[in-house]
Short mmCIF file of C-alpha atoms in Angstrom, two decimals:
data_model
loop_
_atom_site.label_atom_id
_atom_site.label_comp_id
_atom_site.label_asym_id
_atom_site.label_seq_id
_atom_site.Cartn_x
_atom_site.Cartn_y
_atom_site.Cartn_z
CA MET A 14 169.31 118.83 -53.80
CA GLY A 15 171.68 115.91 -54.44
CA GLY A 16 171.25 113.01 -56.80
CA LEU A 17 167.99 111.22 -57.27
CA GLU A 18 169.60 107.99 -56.07
CA THR A 19 170.51 109.26 -52.60
CA GLU A 20 168.20 108.34 -49.75
CA ARG A 21 167.14 111.05 -47.38
CA THR A 22 165.99 111.04 -43.80
CA THR A 23 163.11 112.99 -42.37
CA THR A 24 161.56 113.40 -38.94
CA GLY A 25 157.91 112.71 -38.28
CA TRP A 26 155.74 112.10 -35.26
CA ALA A 27 154.96 108.39 -34.95
CA ALA A 28 152.71 106.16 -32.89
CA ARG A 29 154.74 103.28 -31.40
CA ASP A 30 151.91 101.15 -29.97
CA PRO A 31 148.07 101.07 -29.62
CA SER A 32 148.16 103.82 -26.99
CA GLY A 33 148.26 106.05 -30.08
CA VAL A 34 150.66 108.48 -28.42
CA LEU A 35 152.86 110.16 -31.04
CA SER A 36 156.50 111.17 -30.56
CA PRO A 37 159.38 112.25 -32.82
CA TYR A 38 160.75 109.53 -35.11
CA THR A 39 163.49 109.89 -37.73
CA TYR A 40 163.42 107.50 -40.68
CA THR A 41 164.73 107.03 -44.19
CA LEU A 42 162.64 108.10 -47.18
CA ARG A 43 162.56 105.69 -50.07
CA SER A 44 164.79 106.50 -53.01
CA THR A 45 163.37 109.09 -55.39
CA GLY A 46 162.57 107.45 -58.73
CA PRO A 47 161.99 108.87 -62.22
CA GLU A 48 158.22 109.22 -61.62
CA ASP A 49 158.57 110.60 -58.10
CA VAL A 50 158.08 113.99 -56.52
CA PHE A 51 160.01 115.02 -53.41
CA VAL A 52 157.71 117.18 -51.28
CA LYS A 53 158.48 119.37 -48.29
CA VAL A 54 155.35 119.15 -46.12
CA MET A 55 153.80 122.51 -45.24
CA CYS A 56 150.70 121.33 -43.39
CA CYS A 57 148.59 118.24 -42.82
CA GLY A 58 145.00 117.78 -41.63
CA ILE A 59 144.08 115.39 -38.83
CA CYS A 60 141.36 112.92 -39.88
CA HIS A 61 139.38 110.56 -37.64
CA THR A 62 141.04 107.70 -39.53
CA ASP A 63 144.40 108.84 -38.15
CA LEU A 64 142.99 108.23 -34.67
CA HIS A 65 141.63 104.78 -35.66
CA GLN A 66 144.96 103.75 -37.17
CA ALA A 67 147.20 105.11 -34.41
CA LYS A 68 145.16 103.24 -31.79
CA ASN A 69 144.82 100.04 -33.86
CA ASP A 70 141.01 100.29 -33.73
CA LEU A 71 140.81 98.34 -37.00
CA GLY A 72 143.23 95.64 -35.85
CA MET A 73 145.78 96.09 -38.63
CA SER A 74 148.17 98.79 -37.44
CA ASN A 75 151.93 98.42 -37.82
CA TYR A 76 154.33 100.47 -35.74
CA PRO A 77 156.12 102.81 -35.75
CA MET A 78 153.48 104.66 -37.77
CA VAL A 79 153.55 108.27 -38.95
CA PRO A 80 149.89 109.16 -39.72
CA GLY A 81 148.57 111.98 -41.89
CA HIS A 82 146.87 111.85 -45.30
CA GLU A 83 145.69 115.41 -45.92
CA VAL A 84 149.05 116.74 -46.99
CA VAL A 85 149.93 120.04 -48.66
CA GLY A 86 153.55 120.77 -49.50
CA GLU A 87 156.06 122.36 -51.83
CA VAL A 88 157.85 120.42 -54.56
CA LEU A 89 161.61 120.48 -53.92
CA GLU A 90 162.67 118.01 -56.62
CA VAL A 91 161.12 115.97 -59.43
CA GLY A 92 162.19 112.75 -61.15
CA SER A 93 163.34 112.69 -64.77
CA ASP A 94 159.99 111.42 -66.08
CA VAL A 95 157.78 113.77 -64.06
CA SER A 96 155.72 115.95 -66.40
CA LYS A 97 152.94 117.36 -64.22
CA PHE A 98 154.98 119.18 -61.59
CA ARG A 99 157.88 121.59 -61.26
CA VAL A 100 160.08 122.66 -58.39
CA GLY A 101 158.24 125.28 -56.36
CA ASP A 102 154.72 123.99 -57.11
CA ILE A 103 152.30 123.75 -54.18
CA VAL A 104 150.80 120.26 -54.26
CA GLY A 105 148.54 117.91 -52.34
CA VAL A 106 148.80 114.24 -51.35
CA GLY A 107 145.81 112.27 -50.06
CA CYS A 108 145.07 108.78 -48.74
CA ILE A 109 146.66 106.70 -51.50
CA VAL A 110 150.19 106.61 -52.95
CA GLY A 111 150.04 103.51 -55.18
CA CYS A 112 147.82 101.14 -57.17
CA CYS A 113 148.22 98.25 -59.64
CA ARG A 114 147.29 100.36 -62.72
CA ASN A 115 145.81 97.46 -64.68
CA CYS A 116 142.60 96.38 -62.93
CA ARG A 117 139.05 97.54 -63.71
CA PRO A 118 139.01 100.29 -61.05
CA CYS A 119 142.42 101.59 -62.16
CA ASP A 120 141.40 101.52 -65.84
CA SER A 121 138.27 103.56 -65.08
CA ASP A 122 139.88 106.28 -62.93
CA ASN A 123 138.62 104.71 -59.72
CA GLU A 124 142.01 103.74 -58.34
CA GLN A 125 140.78 104.23 -54.77
CA TYR A 126 138.93 100.90 -55.22
CA CYS A 127 142.00 99.02 -56.53
CA LEU A 128 142.48 95.90 -54.40
CA LYS A 129 146.23 96.48 -54.48
CA LYS A 130 146.15 100.18 -53.56
CA ILE A 131 148.91 101.40 -51.31
CA TRP A 132 147.94 103.64 -48.39
CA SER A 133 149.85 106.81 -47.62
CA TYR A 134 150.86 105.28 -44.29
CA ASN A 135 150.58 101.96 -42.43
CA ASP A 136 151.28 100.08 -45.64
CA VAL A 137 154.23 98.68 -47.59
CA TYR A 138 155.47 100.31 -50.79
CA THR A 139 156.57 98.41 -53.90
CA ASP A 140 160.18 98.57 -52.69
CA GLY A 141 159.26 96.73 -49.49
CA LYS A 142 159.62 99.79 -47.24
CA PRO A 143 156.80 100.98 -44.97
CA THR A 144 154.85 104.02 -46.10
CA GLN A 145 154.72 106.96 -43.69
CA GLY A 146 152.33 109.89 -43.81
CA GLY A 147 152.24 113.65 -43.62
CA PHE A 148 152.94 114.28 -39.92
CA ALA A 149 156.52 114.59 -41.14
CA GLY A 150 158.98 117.02 -42.67
CA SER A 151 158.91 115.52 -46.16
CA MET A 152 157.56 112.74 -48.40
CA VAL A 153 158.44 111.08 -51.70
CA VAL A 154 155.32 110.35 -53.78
CA ASP A 155 154.63 108.98 -57.28
CA GLN A 156 153.38 111.83 -59.49
CA LYS A 157 150.11 109.98 -60.21
CA PHE A 158 149.09 110.49 -56.58
CA VAL A 159 149.99 114.17 -56.35
CA VAL A 160 147.64 117.02 -57.29
CA ASN A 161 148.35 120.66 -58.04
CA ILE A 162 146.74 123.08 -55.60
CA PRO A 163 144.95 125.85 -57.55
CA GLU A 164 146.68 129.19 -57.24
CA GLY A 165 145.32 131.43 -54.52
CA MET A 166 144.07 128.68 -52.21
CA ALA A 167 145.62 128.79 -48.73
CA PRO A 168 147.52 125.54 -47.98
CA GLU A 169 146.04 125.09 -44.51
CA GLN A 170 142.53 125.54 -45.93
CA VAL A 171 143.15 123.03 -48.70
CA ALA A 172 144.53 120.21 -46.52
CA PRO A 173 141.13 118.92 -45.23
CA LEU A 174 139.72 118.97 -48.76
CA LEU A 175 142.12 116.19 -49.78
CA CYS A 176 140.17 113.67 -47.67
CA ALA A 177 137.08 115.30 -46.12
CA GLY A 178 136.23 117.36 -49.20
CA VAL A 179 136.59 114.61 -51.80
CA THR A 180 134.82 112.11 -49.50
CA VAL A 181 131.67 114.19 -49.99
CA TYR A 182 132.25 115.31 -53.58
CA SER A 183 132.85 111.80 -54.95
CA PRO A 184 129.49 110.18 -54.06
CA LEU A 185 127.55 113.28 -55.14
CA ASN A 186 129.40 113.10 -58.46
CA HIS A 187 129.16 109.33 -58.93
CA PHE A 188 125.49 108.95 -58.01
CA GLY A 189 124.36 111.87 -60.17
CA LEU A 190 123.49 114.09 -57.22
CA MET A 191 125.17 117.31 -58.34
CA GLY A 192 122.16 119.02 -59.90
CA SER A 193 120.56 121.97 -58.14
CA GLY A 194 117.23 121.60 -56.36
CA LEU A 195 117.94 118.28 -54.59
CA ARG A 196 117.21 117.85 -50.91
CA GLY A 197 120.12 116.32 -49.03
CA GLY A 198 120.94 115.34 -45.48
CA ILE A 199 124.33 115.45 -43.79
CA LEU A 200 124.46 113.10 -40.80
CA GLY A 201 127.16 114.16 -38.36
CA LEU A 202 128.80 117.58 -38.32
CA GLY A 203 132.52 116.95 -38.03
CA GLY A 204 135.36 117.32 -40.51
CA VAL A 205 133.62 115.53 -43.36
CA GLY A 206 130.13 116.72 -42.41
CA HIS A 207 130.94 120.42 -42.38
CA MET A 208 132.45 120.15 -45.87
CA GLY A 209 129.37 118.17 -46.90
CA VAL A 210 127.15 121.11 -45.98
CA LYS A 211 129.34 123.61 -47.83
CA ILE A 212 129.75 121.53 -51.01
CA ALA A 213 126.08 120.50 -51.21
CA LYS A 214 124.95 124.09 -50.68
CA ALA A 215 127.34 125.26 -53.41
CA MET A 216 125.68 122.73 -55.74
CA GLY A 217 122.30 124.34 -55.04
CA HIS A 218 120.90 121.71 -52.69
CA HIS A 219 118.51 122.21 -49.78
CA VAL A 220 120.64 120.84 -46.92
CA THR A 221 119.46 119.41 -43.62
CA VAL A 222 122.03 118.67 -40.90
CA ILE A 223 121.10 115.68 -38.74
CA SER A 224 122.80 115.43 -35.36
CA SER A 225 122.40 113.68 -32.01
CA SER A 226 121.95 116.96 -30.13
CA ASP A 227 121.20 120.62 -30.81
CA LYS A 228 124.72 121.70 -29.71
CA LYS A 229 125.77 122.60 -33.24
CA LYS A 230 122.46 124.02 -34.45
CA VAL A 231 123.50 127.69 -34.53
CA GLU A 232 126.79 126.84 -36.24
CA ALA A 233 125.10 124.66 -38.83
CA LEU A 234 122.42 127.18 -39.75
CA GLU A 235 124.26 130.49 -39.34
CA HIS A 236 127.94 129.71 -39.99
CA LEU A 237 127.74 126.85 -42.50
CA GLY A 238 124.52 127.88 -44.24
CA ALA A 239 122.43 124.73 -43.73
CA ASP A 240 118.71 125.13 -44.38
CA ASP A 241 117.37 122.87 -41.63
CA TYR A 242 118.61 121.10 -38.52
CA LEU A 243 117.21 117.83 -37.16
CA VAL A 244 117.97 116.25 -33.81
CA SER A 245 117.74 112.49 -34.27
CA SER A 246 116.19 111.95 -30.82
CA ASP A 247 113.38 114.44 -31.57
CA ALA A 248 110.65 111.98 -32.57
CA GLU A 249 108.24 114.67 -33.71
CA GLY A 250 110.82 116.48 -35.83
CA MET A 251 112.02 113.23 -37.40
CA GLN A 252 108.40 112.24 -38.18
CA LYS A 253 107.75 115.57 -39.89
CA ALA A 254 110.87 115.13 -42.01
CA ALA A 255 109.99 111.58 -43.11
CA ASP A 256 110.12 110.91 -46.85
CA SER A 257 111.74 114.28 -47.60
CA LEU A 258 115.37 113.69 -48.61
CA ASP A 259 116.92 112.54 -51.88
CA TYR A 260 120.09 111.41 -50.15
CA ILE A 261 121.87 111.36 -46.80
CA ILE A 262 125.66 111.38 -46.51
CA ASP A 263 126.34 109.51 -43.28
CA THR A 264 129.68 110.69 -41.90
CA VAL A 265 129.39 109.19 -38.40
CA PRO A 266 132.50 107.08 -37.61
CA VAL A 267 131.01 105.13 -34.68
CA PHE A 268 128.18 102.61 -34.32
CA HIS A 269 124.68 104.06 -34.79
CA PRO A 270 121.25 102.74 -35.88
CA LEU A 271 120.35 103.25 -39.54
CA GLU A 272 116.56 102.92 -39.40
CA PRO A 273 115.77 106.45 -38.14
CA TYR A 274 117.63 107.88 -41.13
CA LEU A 275 116.25 105.49 -43.72
CA SER A 276 112.80 106.80 -42.83
CA LEU A 277 113.84 110.30 -43.94
CA LEU A 278 114.55 109.20 -47.51
CA LYS A 279 112.18 109.59 -50.44
CA LEU A 280 111.45 106.87 -52.96
CA ASP A 281 114.80 105.73 -54.43
CA GLY A 282 116.68 107.75 -51.81
CA LYS A 283 120.24 106.84 -50.94
CA LEU A 284 121.93 106.50 -47.56
CA ILE A 285 125.64 106.86 -48.36
CA LEU A 286 128.01 105.57 -45.69
CA THR A 287 131.40 107.33 -45.47
CA GLY A 288 132.46 106.72 -41.84
CA VAL A 289 134.85 103.89 -40.98
CA ILE A 290 133.07 101.70 -38.40
CA ASN A 291 134.43 98.37 -37.17
CA THR A 292 131.18 96.95 -35.76
CA PRO A 293 128.19 95.63 -37.77
CA LEU A 294 125.28 97.99 -38.46
CA GLN A 295 121.67 96.74 -38.48
CA PHE A 296 118.35 97.52 -40.14
CA VAL A 297 115.11 95.68 -40.94
CA THR A 298 114.63 95.01 -44.65
CA PRO A 299 111.17 96.64 -45.05
CA MET A 300 112.81 99.99 -44.25
CA VAL A 301 114.71 99.62 -47.53
CA MET A 302 112.18 97.64 -49.56
CA LEU A 303 109.19 99.93 -49.00
CA GLY A 304 110.68 102.84 -50.89
CA ARG A 305 113.29 101.11 -53.04
CA LYS A 306 115.93 102.80 -50.94
CA SER A 307 119.65 102.09 -51.15
CA ILE A 308 122.27 101.76 -48.47
CA THR A 309 125.59 102.23 -50.19
CA GLY A 310 129.10 103.32 -49.40
CA SER A 311 131.71 105.59 -50.89
CA PHE A 312 135.41 105.80 -50.16
CA ILE A 313 137.33 109.07 -50.58
CA GLY A 314 137.58 109.82 -54.33
CA SER A 315 139.80 109.31 -57.35
CA MET A 316 142.71 111.54 -58.28
CA LYS A 317 140.56 112.89 -61.11
CA GLU A 318 137.73 113.71 -58.70
CA THR A 319 140.21 115.27 -56.27
CA GLU A 320 141.36 117.68 -58.99
CA GLU A 321 137.73 118.42 -59.96
CA MET A 322 136.78 119.01 -56.33
CA LEU A 323 139.68 121.43 -55.76
CA ASN A 324 138.70 123.41 -58.85
CA PHE A 325 135.04 123.40 -57.72
CA CYS A 326 136.03 124.72 -54.28
CA LYS A 327 138.24 127.39 -55.86
CA GLU A 328 135.43 128.47 -58.22
CA LYS A 329 132.86 128.58 -55.41
CA ASN A 330 135.32 130.09 -52.91
CA LEU A 331 134.77 127.23 -50.46
CA THR A 332 137.07 126.86 -47.48
CA SER A 333 137.20 124.48 -44.54
CA MET A 334 136.77 125.64 -40.94
CA ILE A 335 139.98 124.73 -39.18
CA GLU A 336 142.06 125.05 -36.04
CA VAL A 337 145.78 125.27 -36.84
CA VAL A 338 148.16 123.65 -34.32
CA LYS A 339 151.88 122.91 -34.10
CA MET A 340 153.19 119.34 -34.09
CA ASP A 341 153.98 119.39 -30.36
CA TYR A 342 150.22 119.77 -29.76
CA ILE A 343 149.39 116.67 -31.82
CA ASN A 344 148.56 114.34 -28.91
CA THR A 345 146.25 116.89 -27.32
CA ALA A 346 144.60 117.44 -30.72
CA MET A 347 144.04 113.68 -31.10
CA GLU A 348 142.45 113.54 -27.63
CA ARG A 349 140.19 116.46 -28.48
CA LEU A 350 139.26 114.91 -31.83
CA GLU A 351 138.20 111.73 -30.03
CA LYS A 352 135.79 113.88 -27.97
CA ASN A 353 134.59 115.79 -31.09
CA ASP A 354 136.09 118.92 -29.54
CA VAL A 355 137.13 120.66 -32.76
CA ARG A 356 135.45 123.00 -35.22
CA TYR A 357 135.82 121.27 -37.60
CA ARG A 358 139.27 120.05 -38.56
CA PHE A 359 142.68 120.28 -36.95
CA VAL A 360 145.48 121.16 -39.36
CA VAL A 361 149.09 120.75 -38.26
CA ASP A 362 151.46 123.55 -39.28
CA VAL A 363 154.23 121.11 -40.15
CA ALA A 364 156.61 123.62 -41.75
CA GLY A 365 156.24 125.95 -38.76
CA SER A 366 157.05 123.04 -36.43
CA LYS A 367 160.56 122.80 -38.00
CA LEU A 368 160.77 119.01 -37.82
CA ASP A 369 163.76 118.63 -40.12
CA GLN A 370 165.94 121.30 -38.53
#
C-alpha cells in the first residue's frame, strides 16, 4: 500500500456552495499516522444533517464539503500503533473523528460532548487540513473513532446505525430508560425515528409513534411493530393519551410546538430532543412544572455506546429499513430526503460507484 508517510488522493462528491448540489471532487487525504486507520469506504448513509450542512442551514458551512457520517468500510492499512484493527476488518466511522482527550466529557467516555471535538466533515483536523466525510472513496481516521462491525451484519444495514441508531440508544441508556415495561413515544418517523421504534421495542417498551398525519400508520404498526399511533392534530386522540408516556424521543428536525407532546408525559417524564433545529422552540412553563417534566437533549452517542448499540442490534437481529442508491443519484436522494420521501434511510453504495477508479 506504500509507506505511511505518503499522502493519497481520493474522489468524493462535494457541495461547492449553499445550493447543496454535490459533484465529483478529488482531494488529498491527510498523512496516515501511527494511530490511524486507512479505510476504503463501502457505503455511507445519508442523514438529515448532511442536507443541513450542504445547504448551510446552520450558517457555518465551509466549501468544498464532502458530507457523510454513517460510514462503513474495509481497513486497507493500519498505523504502527494501531491495536484494535487489522487489514481486512469491516469497520464503521460516525460523526466525530477527534477530541481533546483531557476534558471532563473525554475522561468519562462522553467525547461527543467535548468542546474541541472534530467533526467527520466541515471541520479542520489537528494538521490544519479540512475534514471530509464518507461520500468518498476512502478516509483516514484515528483508531479511537473507528468501531468494528460485528460479524454477520450487512454493511449497508449497519451504516444508519452509526448515527440514527446510536442517537436513540444513547439517551435511553443515559437516562436509565432501557428496562422493559416502559411506555415510550417516538415523535417523527424518519431515519432516526424508525430505529427508535425498533430499538425501544427490542428493549421491551410499549411504543407509540406520534406523527403529523396518518400516512405512515400502517408502516409503523405493521412493518416496524409499534403498539400505537397518534396523529398530533387529532385532539381527541391526544387527549386520551395524555399523561401516559415515560419518555418521548423527539426526532423532528424542523420547527414544531412542544406543548402538545409535553401533555403526553407522565410525572417525571422526559421529552428528549434529538433533531437539529436552527430556530427557537417555545413552551409555557406550567406544562413542565405541573408534572416535574424535563425537556432535555441528547447528541449521537459515545464510541463506547456505539459499540454497545451495534452488539445490541446484532443480538436482537435489528436492521434498518433502507433504500440503496449509487453516488450519481445523490442529488436526487437529497431532494427526496428534504421532502421526507424515503423509507427510511438512503444508503449510498460507495464501493459500487467506483469513485477511485
